[in-house]
Structure formats: C-alpha cells, structure tokens
GROMACS .gro file of C-alpha atoms in nm:
model
  466
    1MET     CA    1 -11.462   5.476  12.905
    2HIS     CA    2 -11.267   5.245  12.670
    3ALA     CA    3 -11.111   4.967  12.807
    4TYR     CA    4 -10.728   5.045  12.750
    5PRO     CA    5 -10.548   5.345  12.917
    6TYR     CA    6 -10.440   5.461  12.592
    7HIS     CA    7 -10.623   5.457  12.257
    8TYR     CA    8 -10.697   5.652  11.960
    9SER     CA    9 -10.978   5.625  11.692
   10LEU     CA   10 -10.897   5.659  11.325
   11GLY     CA   11 -11.235   5.661  11.139
   12ALA     CA   12 -11.457   5.362  11.246
   13HIS     CA   13 -11.192   5.192  11.447
   14THR     CA   14 -11.019   5.239  11.775
   15TYR     CA   15 -10.678   5.123  11.877
   16GLY     CA   16 -10.595   5.045  12.236
   17PHE     CA   17 -10.275   5.027  12.407
   18ALA     CA   18 -10.262   4.864  12.725
   19SER     CA   19  -9.970   5.049  12.867
   20LEU     CA   20  -9.706   5.317  12.813
   21LYS     CA   21  -9.447   5.072  12.709
   22GLU     CA   22  -9.679   4.928  12.446
   23LEU     CA   23  -9.772   5.265  12.318
   24MET     CA   24  -9.416   5.356  12.292
   25ALA     CA   25  -9.348   5.072  12.073
   26LYS     CA   26  -9.632   5.078  11.878
   27ALA     CA   27  -9.567   5.457  11.795
   28THR     CA   28  -9.181   5.391  11.674
   29PRO     CA   29  -9.110   5.434  11.297
   30ALA     CA   30  -9.091   5.078  11.168
   31ARG     CA   31  -8.750   4.882  11.233
   32SER     CA   32  -8.668   4.501  11.207
   33GLY     CA   33  -8.571   4.486  11.574
   34ASP     CA   34  -8.896   4.570  11.684
   35TYR     CA   35  -9.066   4.324  11.458
   36LEU     CA   36  -8.835   4.048  11.587
   37ALA     CA   37  -8.908   4.133  11.921
   38GLY     CA   38  -9.270   4.134  11.849
   39VAL     CA   39  -9.384   4.490  11.971
   40ALA     CA   40  -9.391   4.663  11.689
   41ALA     CA   41  -9.724   4.809  11.529
   42GLY     CA   42  -9.911   4.565  11.321
   43SER     CA   43  -9.986   4.825  11.042
   44ALA     CA   44  -9.900   5.172  10.942
   45GLN     CA   45 -10.270   5.263  11.070
   46GLU     CA   46 -10.185   5.116  11.401
   47ARG     CA   47  -9.878   5.306  11.416
   48ALA     CA   48 -10.014   5.618  11.310
   49ALA     CA   49 -10.298   5.602  11.611
   50ALA     CA   50 -10.049   5.530  11.848
   51GLN     CA   51  -9.837   5.827  11.753
   52LEU     CA   52 -10.150   6.032  11.783
   53ALA     CA   53 -10.247   5.896  12.100
   54LEU     CA   54  -9.878   5.942  12.216
   55ALA     CA   55  -9.869   6.291  12.119
   56ASP     CA   56 -10.174   6.352  12.390
   57VAL     CA   57  -9.982   6.195  12.679
   58PRO     CA   58  -9.852   6.444  12.954
   59LEU     CA   59  -9.495   6.479  12.995
   60ARG     CA   60  -9.548   6.404  13.368
   61THR     CA   61  -9.670   6.052  13.304
   62PHE     CA   62  -9.340   5.922  13.226
   63LEU     CA   63  -9.222   6.020  13.608
   64ASN     CA   64  -9.542   5.795  13.729
   65GLU     CA   65  -9.532   5.487  13.501
   66ALA     CA   66  -9.185   5.340  13.473
   67LEU     CA   67  -9.119   5.108  13.165
   68VAL     CA   68  -8.897   4.891  13.373
   69SER     CA   69  -8.986   4.840  13.721
   70TYR     CA   70  -8.812   5.069  13.986
   71GLU     CA   71  -8.744   4.779  14.217
   72GLU     CA   72  -8.566   4.573  13.969
   73ASP     CA   73  -8.371   4.774  13.754
   74GLU     CA   74  -8.104   5.040  13.843
   75ILE     CA   75  -8.135   5.223  13.547
   76THR     CA   76  -8.498   5.333  13.626
   77ARG     CA   77  -8.368   5.406  13.959
   78LEU     CA   78  -8.106   5.646  13.812
   79ILE     CA   79  -8.342   5.817  13.610
   80LEU     CA   80  -8.592   5.873  13.871
   81ASP     CA   81  -8.369   5.948  14.131
   82THR     CA   82  -8.153   6.207  13.956
   83HIS     CA   83  -8.455   6.367  13.801
   84ASP     CA   84  -8.424   6.748  13.813
   85ALA     CA   85  -8.769   6.889  13.902
   86ALA     CA   86  -8.675   7.232  13.897
   87ALA     CA   87  -8.538   7.186  13.553
   88PHE     CA   88  -8.841   6.998  13.437
   89ALA     CA   89  -9.096   7.275  13.563
   90LYS     CA   90  -9.054   7.481  13.246
   91VAL     CA   91  -9.225   7.218  13.040
   92ALA     CA   92  -9.404   7.012  13.324
   93HIS     CA   93  -9.757   7.131  13.187
   94LEU     CA   94  -9.677   7.012  12.843
   95THR     CA   95  -9.809   6.703  12.634
   96VAL     CA   96  -9.570   6.495  12.410
   97GLY     CA   97  -9.697   6.688  12.130
   98ASP     CA   98  -9.694   7.041  12.306
   99PHE     CA   99  -9.334   6.964  12.404
  100ARG     CA  100  -9.243   6.883  12.003
  101ASN     CA  101  -9.399   7.219  11.917
  102TRP     CA  102  -9.215   7.394  12.193
  103LEU     CA  103  -8.896   7.235  12.068
  104LEU     CA  104  -8.938   7.357  11.715
  105SER     CA  105  -9.043   7.710  11.839
  106GLU     CA  106  -8.774   7.989  11.868
  107ALA     CA  107  -8.828   7.952  12.236
  108ALA     CA  108  -8.621   7.662  12.259
  109THR     CA  109  -8.280   7.829  12.210
  110SER     CA  110  -7.949   7.682  12.291
  111GLU     CA  111  -7.934   7.828  12.643
  112ALA     CA  112  -8.322   7.724  12.725
  113LEU     CA  113  -8.217   7.375  12.599
  114ALA     CA  114  -7.899   7.338  12.777
  115ALA     CA  115  -8.099   7.435  13.120
  116LEU     CA  116  -8.376   7.207  13.028
  117ALA     CA  117  -8.173   6.883  12.989
  118PRO     CA  118  -8.148   6.788  13.349
  119GLY     CA  119  -8.540   6.786  13.355
  120ILE     CA  120  -8.589   6.538  13.050
  121THR     CA  121  -8.585   6.190  13.131
  122PRO     CA  122  -8.506   5.949  12.829
  123GLU     CA  123  -8.856   5.799  12.794
  124MET     CA  124  -8.944   6.170  12.735
  125ALA     CA  125  -8.689   6.213  12.467
  126ALA     CA  126  -8.769   5.896  12.312
  127ALA     CA  127  -9.134   5.971  12.330
  128VAL     CA  128  -9.107   6.328  12.148
  129SER     CA  129  -8.865   6.181  11.898
  130LYS     CA  130  -9.129   5.920  11.763
  131ILE     CA  131  -9.368   6.180  11.645
  132MET     CA  132  -9.102   6.385  11.480
  133ARG     CA  133  -8.977   6.411  11.103
  134ASN     CA  134  -8.629   6.379  11.014
  135GLN     CA  135  -8.620   6.730  10.953
  136ASP     CA  136  -8.717   6.784  11.317
  137LEU     CA  137  -8.472   6.575  11.498
  138ILE     CA  138  -8.216   6.774  11.277
  139LEU     CA  139  -8.341   7.147  11.355
  140VAL     CA  140  -8.380   7.088  11.753
  141ALA     CA  141  -8.039   6.865  11.785
  142LYS     CA  142  -7.864   7.154  11.608
  143LYS     CA  143  -7.992   7.401  11.885
  144CYS     CA  144  -7.865   7.156  12.152
  145ARG     CA  145  -7.521   7.272  12.219
  146VAL     CA  146  -7.295   7.035  12.450
  147ILE     CA  147  -6.918   7.143  12.510
  148THR     CA  148  -6.693   6.875  12.682
  149ALA     CA  149  -6.326   6.886  12.736
  150PHE     CA  150  -5.997   6.706  12.817
  151ARG     CA  151  -5.691   6.796  12.590
  152ASN     CA  152  -5.900   6.986  12.382
  153THR     CA  153  -6.235   7.118  12.339
  154ILE     CA  154  -6.521   6.909  12.168
  155GLY     CA  155  -6.878   7.051  12.086
  156LEU     CA  156  -6.797   7.428  12.003
  157PRO     CA  157  -7.037   7.583  11.744
  158GLY     CA  158  -6.929   7.522  11.387
  159ARG     CA  159  -6.698   7.236  11.493
  160MET     CA  160  -6.701   6.876  11.423
  161SER     CA  161  -6.422   6.642  11.569
  162THR     CA  162  -6.323   6.300  11.444
  163ARG     CA  163  -6.213   5.979  11.607
  164LEU     CA  164  -5.896   5.835  11.462
  165GLN     CA  165  -5.933   5.477  11.454
  166PRO     CA  166  -5.627   5.283  11.368
  167ASN     CA  167  -5.744   4.936  11.435
  168HIS     CA  168  -5.520   4.639  11.326
  169PRO     CA  169  -5.633   4.252  11.284
  170THR     CA  170  -5.299   4.153  11.478
  171ASP     CA  171  -5.256   4.488  11.679
  172ASP     CA  172  -4.907   4.521  11.488
  173ALA     CA  173  -4.728   4.847  11.617
  174THR     CA  174  -4.621   4.937  11.259
  175GLY     CA  175  -4.953   4.894  11.095
  176ILE     CA  176  -5.113   5.100  11.385
  177ALA     CA  177  -4.841   5.397  11.358
  178ALA     CA  178  -4.903   5.402  10.985
  179SER     CA  179  -5.294   5.446  11.032
  180MET     CA  180  -5.253   5.696  11.292
  181LEU     CA  181  -5.008   5.894  11.050
  182ASP     CA  182  -5.264   5.864  10.759
  183GLY     CA  183  -5.516   5.978  10.968
  184LEU     CA  184  -5.362   6.300  11.133
  185LEU     CA  185  -5.261   6.406  10.798
  186TYR     CA  186  -5.627   6.409  10.683
  187GLY     CA  187  -5.701   6.629  11.010
  188SER     CA  188  -5.872   6.349  11.191
  189GLY     CA  189  -5.807   6.235  11.567
  190ASP     CA  190  -5.933   6.555  11.772
  191ALA     CA  191  -6.198   6.343  11.945
  192VAL     CA  192  -6.000   6.077  12.026
  193ILE     CA  193  -5.715   5.829  11.890
  194GLY     CA  194  -5.892   5.487  11.998
  195ILE     CA  195  -5.808   5.176  11.908
  196ASN     CA  196  -6.008   4.832  11.954
  197PRO     CA  197  -5.771   4.595  12.029
  198ALA     CA  198  -5.745   4.256  11.853
  199THR     CA  199  -5.607   4.083  12.164
  200ASP     CA  200  -5.819   4.195  12.461
  201ASN     CA  201  -5.601   4.163  12.793
  202VAL     CA  202  -5.446   4.376  13.042
  203ALA     CA  203  -5.111   4.336  12.920
  204GLN     CA  204  -5.199   4.436  12.554
  205VAL     CA  205  -5.383   4.721  12.662
  206MET     CA  206  -5.115   4.854  12.860
  207ARG     CA  207  -4.874   4.841  12.553
  208LEU     CA  208  -5.119   4.989  12.318
  209VAL     CA  209  -5.196   5.302  12.570
  210HIS     CA  210  -4.809   5.337  12.600
  211MET     CA  211  -4.765   5.342  12.239
  212MET     CA  212  -5.031   5.591  12.202
  213ALA     CA  213  -4.928   5.816  12.473
  214GLY     CA  214  -4.569   5.813  12.323
  215VAL     CA  215  -4.686   5.945  11.981
  216ILE     CA  216  -4.920   6.205  12.132
  217ASP     CA  217  -4.628   6.315  12.392
  218HIS     CA  218  -4.353   6.320  12.112
  219TYR     CA  219  -4.558   6.524  11.869
  220ASP     CA  220  -4.730   6.733  12.155
  221ILE     CA  221  -5.069   6.663  11.997
  222PRO     CA  222  -5.382   6.820  12.189
  223THR     CA  223  -5.581   6.521  12.182
  224GLN     CA  224  -5.664   6.202  12.404
  225SER     CA  225  -5.629   5.841  12.342
  226CYS     CA  226  -5.832   5.521  12.468
  227VAL     CA  227  -5.799   5.121  12.442
  228LEU     CA  228  -6.166   5.013  12.368
  229THR     CA  229  -6.136   4.739  12.618
  230HIS     CA  230  -6.359   4.623  12.911
  231VAL     CA  231  -6.348   4.885  13.176
  232THR     CA  232  -6.210   4.628  13.428
  233ASN     CA  233  -5.910   4.586  13.217
  234THR     CA  234  -5.872   4.976  13.217
  235ILE     CA  235  -5.921   4.991  13.574
  236GLN     CA  236  -5.635   4.724  13.634
  237ALA     CA  237  -5.403   4.919  13.389
  238ILE     CA  238  -5.437   5.233  13.578
  239GLU     CA  239  -5.359   5.043  13.879
  240ARG     CA  240  -5.036   4.924  13.718
  241GLY     CA  241  -4.928   5.246  13.600
  242ALA     CA  242  -5.086   5.304  13.237
  243PRO     CA  243  -5.104   5.666  13.130
  244VAL     CA  244  -5.469   5.618  13.043
  245ASP     CA  245  -5.666   5.916  12.936
  246LEU     CA  246  -6.019   5.818  12.872
  247VAL     CA  247  -6.193   5.501  13.033
  248PHE     CA  248  -6.418   5.310  12.747
  249GLN     CA  249  -6.723   5.100  12.792
  250SER     CA  250  -7.030   4.980  12.600
  251ILE     CA  251  -7.335   5.040  12.801
  252GLY     CA  252  -7.719   4.976  12.764
  253GLY     CA  253  -8.061   5.109  12.879
  254THR     CA  254  -8.130   4.828  13.143
  255GLU     CA  255  -7.968   4.681  13.419
  256ALA     CA  256  -7.974   4.353  13.266
  257THR     CA  257  -7.829   4.460  12.931
  258ASN     CA  258  -7.523   4.624  13.144
  259SER     CA  259  -7.487   4.295  13.330
  260SER     CA  260  -7.463   4.114  13.007
  261PHE     CA  261  -7.175   4.364  12.934
  262GLY     CA  262  -7.015   4.269  13.278
  263VAL     CA  263  -7.063   4.601  13.446
  264ASN     CA  264  -7.301   4.825  13.644
  265LEU     CA  265  -7.326   5.189  13.782
  266ALA     CA  266  -7.072   5.083  14.059
  267VAL     CA  267  -6.792   4.946  13.842
  268LEU     CA  268  -6.851   5.279  13.582
  269GLY     CA  269  -6.814   5.497  13.918
  270GLU     CA  270  -6.495   5.328  14.010
  271ALA     CA  271  -6.351   5.354  13.669
  272ARG     CA  272  -6.414   5.726  13.656
  273ALA     CA  273  -6.283   5.789  13.975
  274ALA     CA  274  -5.966   5.585  13.912
  275ALA     CA  275  -5.920   5.830  13.558
  276LEU     CA  276  -5.952   6.115  13.757
  277SER     CA  277  -5.729   6.048  13.981
  278LEU     CA  278  -5.457   6.059  13.680
  279ASN     CA  279  -5.505   6.413  13.632
  280ARG     CA  280  -5.417   6.389  13.268
  281GLY     CA  281  -5.644   6.622  13.112
  282THR     CA  282  -5.513   6.976  13.049
  283VAL     CA  283  -5.809   7.193  12.934
  284GLY     CA  284  -6.102   6.956  13.112
  285ASN     CA  285  -6.181   6.645  13.325
  286ASN     CA  286  -6.432   6.453  13.116
  287VAL     CA  287  -6.246   6.114  13.097
  288MET     CA  288  -6.544   5.868  13.008
  289TYR     CA  289  -6.592   5.739  12.653
  290PHE     CA  290  -6.917   5.546  12.595
  291GLU     CA  291  -7.051   5.352  12.284
  292THR     CA  292  -7.448   5.239  12.242
  293GLY     CA  293  -7.665   5.126  11.984
  294GLN     CA  294  -7.983   5.028  11.902
  295GLY     CA  295  -8.070   4.683  11.943
  296SER     CA  296  -7.794   4.586  12.228
  297ALA     CA  297  -8.102   4.536  12.500
  298LEU     CA  298  -8.296   4.282  12.252
  299SER     CA  299  -7.987   4.088  12.169
  300ALA     CA  300  -7.931   4.038  12.531
  301ASN     CA  301  -8.266   3.955  12.588
  302ALA     CA  302  -8.277   4.225  12.814
  303HIS     CA  303  -8.500   4.489  12.676
  304HIS     CA  304  -8.831   4.401  12.891
  305GLY     CA  305  -9.058   4.436  12.603
  306MET     CA  306  -8.955   4.825  12.511
  307ASP     CA  307  -8.884   4.871  12.167
  308GLN     CA  308  -8.524   4.926  12.078
  309GLN     CA  309  -8.501   5.299  12.014
  310THR     CA  310  -8.647   5.361  12.375
  311SER     CA  311  -8.428   5.103  12.537
  312GLU     CA  312  -8.134   5.287  12.346
  313ALA     CA  313  -8.237   5.623  12.495
  314ARG     CA  314  -8.204   5.483  12.871
  315ALA     CA  315  -7.852   5.412  12.797
  316TYR     CA  316  -7.791   5.780  12.759
  317ALA     CA  317  -7.914   5.855  13.132
  318VAL     CA  318  -7.612   5.603  13.223
  319ALA     CA  319  -7.390   5.807  13.012
  320ARG     CA  320  -7.503   6.127  13.141
  321HIS     CA  321  -7.445   6.052  13.477
  322PHE     CA  322  -7.063   6.012  13.457
  323LYS     CA  323  -7.001   6.331  13.261
  324PRO     CA  324  -6.825   6.179  12.962
  325LEU     CA  325  -6.600   6.335  12.723
  326LEU     CA  326  -6.759   6.149  12.442
  327VAL     CA  327  -7.055   5.914  12.353
  328ASN     CA  328  -7.146   5.752  12.017
  329THR     CA  329  -7.400   5.514  11.885
  330VAL     CA  330  -7.252   5.252  11.671
  331VAL     CA  331  -7.592   5.266  11.463
  332GLY     CA  332  -7.570   5.032  11.207
  333PHE     CA  333  -7.322   4.761  11.347
  334ILE     CA  334  -7.544   4.480  11.489
  335GLY     CA  335  -7.680   4.388  11.165
  336PRO     CA  336  -8.017   4.393  10.966
  337GLU     CA  337  -8.186   4.200  11.211
  338TYR     CA  338  -8.232   4.543  11.405
  339LEU     CA  339  -8.193   4.789  11.150
  340TYR     CA  340  -8.276   4.629  10.794
  341ASP     CA  341  -8.163   4.902  10.552
  342GLY     CA  342  -8.042   5.238  10.470
  343LYS     CA  343  -8.360   5.410  10.556
  344GLN     CA  344  -8.414   5.246  10.929
  345ILE     CA  345  -8.025   5.327  10.980
  346ILE     CA  346  -8.055   5.687  10.867
  347ARG     CA  347  -8.376   5.745  11.081
  348ALA     CA  348  -8.197   5.563  11.412
  349GLY     CA  349  -7.879   5.763  11.365
  350LEU     CA  350  -8.085   6.112  11.359
  351GLU     CA  351  -8.302   5.952  11.665
  352ASP     CA  352  -8.015   5.861  11.880
  353HIS     CA  353  -7.827   6.220  11.826
  354PHE     CA  354  -8.145   6.389  11.895
  355CYS     CA  355  -8.234   6.231  12.208
  356ALA     CA  356  -7.869   6.224  12.352
  357LYS     CA  357  -7.825   6.585  12.278
  358LEU     CA  358  -8.155   6.667  12.450
  359LEU     CA  359  -8.060   6.517  12.734
  360GLY     CA  360  -7.718   6.712  12.728
  361LEU     CA  361  -7.475   6.442  12.594
  362PRO     CA  362  -7.189   6.513  12.352
  363MET     CA  363  -7.335   6.245  12.117
  364GLY     CA  364  -7.123   6.121  11.800
  365CYS     CA  365  -7.224   5.869  11.569
  366ASP     CA  366  -7.040   5.572  11.405
  367VAL     CA  367  -7.197   5.597  11.051
  368CYS     CA  368  -7.181   5.226  10.979
  369TYR     CA  369  -7.334   4.923  10.832
  370THR     CA  370  -7.262   4.546  10.807
  371ASN     CA  371  -7.217   4.395  10.441
  372HIS     CA  372  -7.521   4.176  10.501
  373ALA     CA  373  -7.758   4.493  10.548
  374GLU     CA  374  -7.967   4.628  10.269
  375ALA     CA  375  -7.761   4.950  10.303
  376ASP     CA  376  -7.416   5.080  10.103
  377GLN     CA  377  -7.189   5.379  10.142
  378ASN     CA  378  -7.427   5.610   9.943
  379ASP     CA  379  -7.660   5.568  10.232
  380MET     CA  380  -7.378   5.656  10.497
  381ASP     CA  381  -7.295   5.952  10.259
  382VAL     CA  382  -7.677   6.084  10.341
  383LEU     CA  383  -7.652   6.011  10.711
  384LEU     CA  384  -7.293   6.157  10.753
  385THR     CA  385  -7.419   6.475  10.597
  386VAL     CA  386  -7.741   6.507  10.761
  387LEU     CA  387  -7.562   6.421  11.122
  388GLY     CA  388  -7.340   6.699  11.016
  389ALA     CA  389  -7.608   6.943  10.952
  390ALA     CA  390  -7.740   6.849  11.282
  391GLY     CA  391  -7.430   6.951  11.473
  392ILE     CA  392  -7.307   6.611  11.537
  393SER     CA  393  -7.016   6.608  11.812
  394PHE     CA  394  -6.783   6.387  11.627
  395VAL     CA  395  -6.767   6.104  11.357
  396MET     CA  396  -6.544   5.795  11.278
  397GLY     CA  397  -6.215   5.817  11.072
  398ILE     CA  398  -6.102   5.491  10.939
  399PRO     CA  399  -5.844   5.415  10.679
  400GLY     CA  400  -6.049   5.343  10.350
  401SER     CA  401  -6.391   5.341  10.558
  402ASP     CA  402  -6.319   4.959  10.622
  403ASP     CA  403  -6.251   4.829  10.959
  404ILE     CA  404  -6.037   4.551  10.888
  405MET     CA  405  -6.045   4.418  11.241
  406LEU     CA  406  -6.414   4.433  11.340
  407ASN     CA  407  -6.539   4.379  10.950
  408TYR     CA  408  -6.791   4.655  10.904
  409GLN     CA  409  -6.820   4.944  10.696
  410THR     CA  410  -6.767   5.303  10.832
  411THR     CA  411  -6.657   5.655  10.771
  412SER     CA  412  -6.288   5.717  10.634
  413PHE     CA  413  -6.085   6.028  10.687
  414HIS     CA  414  -6.157   6.144  10.341
  415ASP     CA  415  -6.516   6.109  10.441
  416ALA     CA  416  -6.487   6.309  10.747
  417LEU     CA  417  -6.264   6.594  10.579
  418TYR     CA  418  -6.570   6.589  10.298
  419VAL     CA  419  -6.830   6.667  10.549
  420ARG     CA  420  -6.616   6.950  10.714
  421GLN     CA  421  -6.532   7.123  10.374
  422VAL     CA  422  -6.897   7.095  10.228
  423LEU     CA  423  -7.063   7.225  10.570
  424GLY     CA  424  -6.753   7.430  10.685
  425LEU     CA  425  -6.709   7.274  11.008
  426ARG     CA  426  -6.390   7.276  11.199
  427ALA     CA  427  -6.175   7.053  11.402
  428ALA     CA  428  -6.130   7.159  11.805
  429PRO     CA  429  -5.960   7.494  11.828
  430GLU     CA  430  -5.641   7.331  12.018
  431PHE     CA  431  -5.613   7.054  11.735
  432GLU     CA  432  -5.686   7.287  11.471
  433ALA     CA  433  -5.369   7.525  11.614
  434TRP     CA  434  -5.145   7.211  11.612
  435LEU     CA  435  -5.271   7.130  11.250
  436GLU     CA  436  -5.145   7.471  11.133
  437ARG     CA  437  -4.824   7.473  11.350
  438MET     CA  438  -4.721   7.099  11.213
  439GLN     CA  439  -4.814   7.242  10.842
  440ILE     CA  440  -5.083   6.979  10.798
  441ALA     CA  441  -5.370   7.207  10.697
  442THR     CA  442  -5.467   7.554  10.649
  443CYS     CA  443  -5.786   7.628  10.874
  444THR     CA  444  -6.015   7.934  10.809
  445ASP     CA  445  -6.368   8.015  10.888
  446ALA     CA  446  -6.440   7.809  10.519
  447GLY     CA  447  -6.302   7.487  10.680
  448MET     CA  448  -5.991   7.296  10.633
  449ARG     CA  449  -5.751   7.267  10.359
  450LEU     CA  450  -5.470   7.017  10.353
  451GLN     CA  451  -5.094   7.127  10.268
  452ASN     CA  452  -4.979   6.977   9.948
  453SER     CA  453  -4.640   6.853  10.094
  454LEU     CA  454  -4.562   6.599  10.377
  455PRO     CA  455  -4.473   6.771  10.721
  456PRO     CA  456  -4.112   6.752  10.755
  457ALA     CA  457  -4.172   6.589  11.112
  458PHE     CA  458  -4.388   6.320  10.984
  459GLU     CA  459  -4.190   6.269  10.682
  460ARG     CA  460  -3.902   6.147  10.922
  461ALA     CA  461  -4.169   5.932  11.093
  462LEU     CA  462  -4.280   5.793  10.776
  463LEU     CA  463  -3.906   5.705  10.692
  464GLN     CA  464  -3.892   5.521  11.038
  465ILE     CA  465  -4.203   5.313  10.982
  466SER     CA  466  -4.090   5.218  10.628
   0.00000   0.00000   0.00000
C-alpha cells in the first residue's frame, strides 16, 4: 500500500498527497496566490497527477474529511450541519470525475441541477471545477438557473442585470446623481444601484440611502438600492429609520476570514432579520447582497492551508444560508499577488461563477483588475463575454469603467450594453418595462436599443444637476 492516502503514478514517478486539502491545492490550475501560500503544485506534471487522483475521489469523502476542523470553524459546521442528504442521494455514488461527466451530460438539466444544489458542498463544487476546462465551466453554469427577487426579478433565462455603481471620491451628491443618470440612460441599474461610500459611517450611510430612495421613488424605478458599508452600520441605519433595501457585506470562506471582516453568522442573521422587518420588497424578499473574491482568506492569514479557490467556494455556503438577492466575486480586485495576469483572472471568474451557480446562488461578477496586474481591458472583454455566455446574473456598470473612488478598472455602462447586444440578453422584465415607459430604450427579443433623444423627465433632471 502506498504511504500517501491520495496518489497517482505518471510513468515511473508516483506523486503522493498527504491529505484531501493538499490534493485539492495541488490540483488547482496555476495562480500566483497559491504559490504565495506555498500550496501550489511544484510542476505541471504534479498538477496533472493531482487532478487525476482527485477525479477518483468519491464525493462522499467530502462529508467525512473536513478541510477545516469542524470544532474550530463555524463555516465548516454550517456546511456539514445544513447538508441536504436527500438532494445529494442522486449523485452520492459518484466520484469527482463521474460527477463532471454527469454535469456535462443531458441528464443534468436546469431542473435537475436546481434540485441537486442543496446536496452539494462547496468543496465538492471546487473539486469538480479543478478538473474542468473553461468551456465545461461555461456549459454547466449556463444550465444552472437561479432566480431571486426584490423590486424586480433577477436571473430569468435570457436576462443579464447590471449594478449601477455611481461611486464618487468625496460622496458628492451632484456627482453621484450625474453618474446615476448616466447609468440609467444606458439601461443599467436593474440589479441594484449600489454605492461604495468614501466616508464610511452611519450618518453618511443614512444620507446616501435617503438620496437613492428619493430617486427611486421619484421616478418609480423598479430596482433596489444599497450602500456597501459594514453590516453593523446598516443595522444601525435601519434602527434609526433609514429606508434600507439591501444589506451588504463582504464575506469569506472561513470563520477567521469573516472575523477579519468583523462579522460572523449571527451578525449576518441579525442584519437579514432587520432588513426583512422593513418589508420594502414588492415582488420578493431576498434582501442580502454579498461580495467575495479569491485571495481574501490568504490576505487575512485565515486560509488554513487551503488553496484560494476552495476557500472562495466555501464563502458561497455562507451566502447561500442567507438567501441573497445578489452575490458577486470581485475577481481581480486584490491584485497580481493572488491572480497574476489576464489568464488567471479569466479562469478564476469562470470558476467562481460555476461553483456559485452549482450551489444555487444568484452569482454576478465584478470583471475587474488592478493597474499593476498583467492584464488589460481586452482581457476583461473576454471574461465579460464568456460570463455572459455562461449565464451570469449581473455585472458592474461604472462610468468609463474606471472606479475613481476605489482605483481599479472594471466594466462600464457601455460594456454591459455591448454584451447584452452581442448575446441578445435583456434586463429584468420589470426594469425593462420601465425603460420603455420612460422612453429610454426599446426592448425586444433581439436585445435593447437605446433611444436617440434624452427622455423628458431626465432632461429636466439634468438641468437641475447642471
């Protein structure tokens, strides 16, 4: 018997892996963060051996060998304690490799995948993603259909929503209003109008929440607003009577990562209950908005020796538990220390989207990179397009694709319009009807076509801003 519990022979050399955690890390496609953490495969040959060994691992193994101790991590406890054995039964006899084959087969319909989602753990999803090509990740994610709702309906077939992100370096109301108007005129904003505040305190959060609520109410826009502040600030704002739609929080895949963010499962549960008590939704009650990103656990020294993609997938168990309206990976935001170049960013975006959709999440992506990464806007065009083909729930819309407050490059209103036009994707139906009613756009099965003239209501608003 081989000394290692997981091993695979390539030619005359046998590669051994001491644990499932090590096997997962060594099987991961190359990325700078795993090299930084010292968990990556030492060669392409070792990576191939790990992937082949991983393909032979039964899915049941992930229920018996926790990558982070059950006793020390509440995310592990959440994953195992809420696992749906009945949903898992359909694939319980499969290995990781067999699971990949089933996912790619015609038997894995949208209905079958939706029924299966509660039975899949993040580690299972991460494992199968590691032995899939990019086209496999696209094909399976396309079949996963996750629908959520608040004031409009996100995730319907043939639809792709956008977050209108009117950030401003000083939270200037006029600057924010101009960016909101710009985005709405491009048909952006059906996922959420979401601001990252430059000044992060409760008073400022309340001011921004009231401002966005005023615009949404004045123009009767079927969308939702969110200030991307710390969850405890939002709870305080709700207690003080702020008209909060969505509660935001960045989350990670280990208890220690979330502790570094100043949150835990109990606080997130309190926030969700507070938002639900306001009853501000009209067509649904999904009130949470989460952001994630590969590398966050490592940057907090909270990865427990896991590879960054598996740590990321575990964050989706946290999100799933709170039934969010929106989740997105801010894929290239941390920098080249974690995802070095365009190739690694593209792969990570596809992995994150696939894993989240397989787990039943309404997944979007901030298709982005920092200026010191070996990437450019052409790489982002590729990722945006393939995510659109994969059925992404939503993407970002920022003036000129340059976030002047957070200092990184992402997707613009024009980029979102491009992918909708090329792939024939439409906005959320309630928002689409509003665009036509406001004379902003004409929407058909062929996609969205903007009107050539400024709508009368917005012409008056523009005069007020100027």
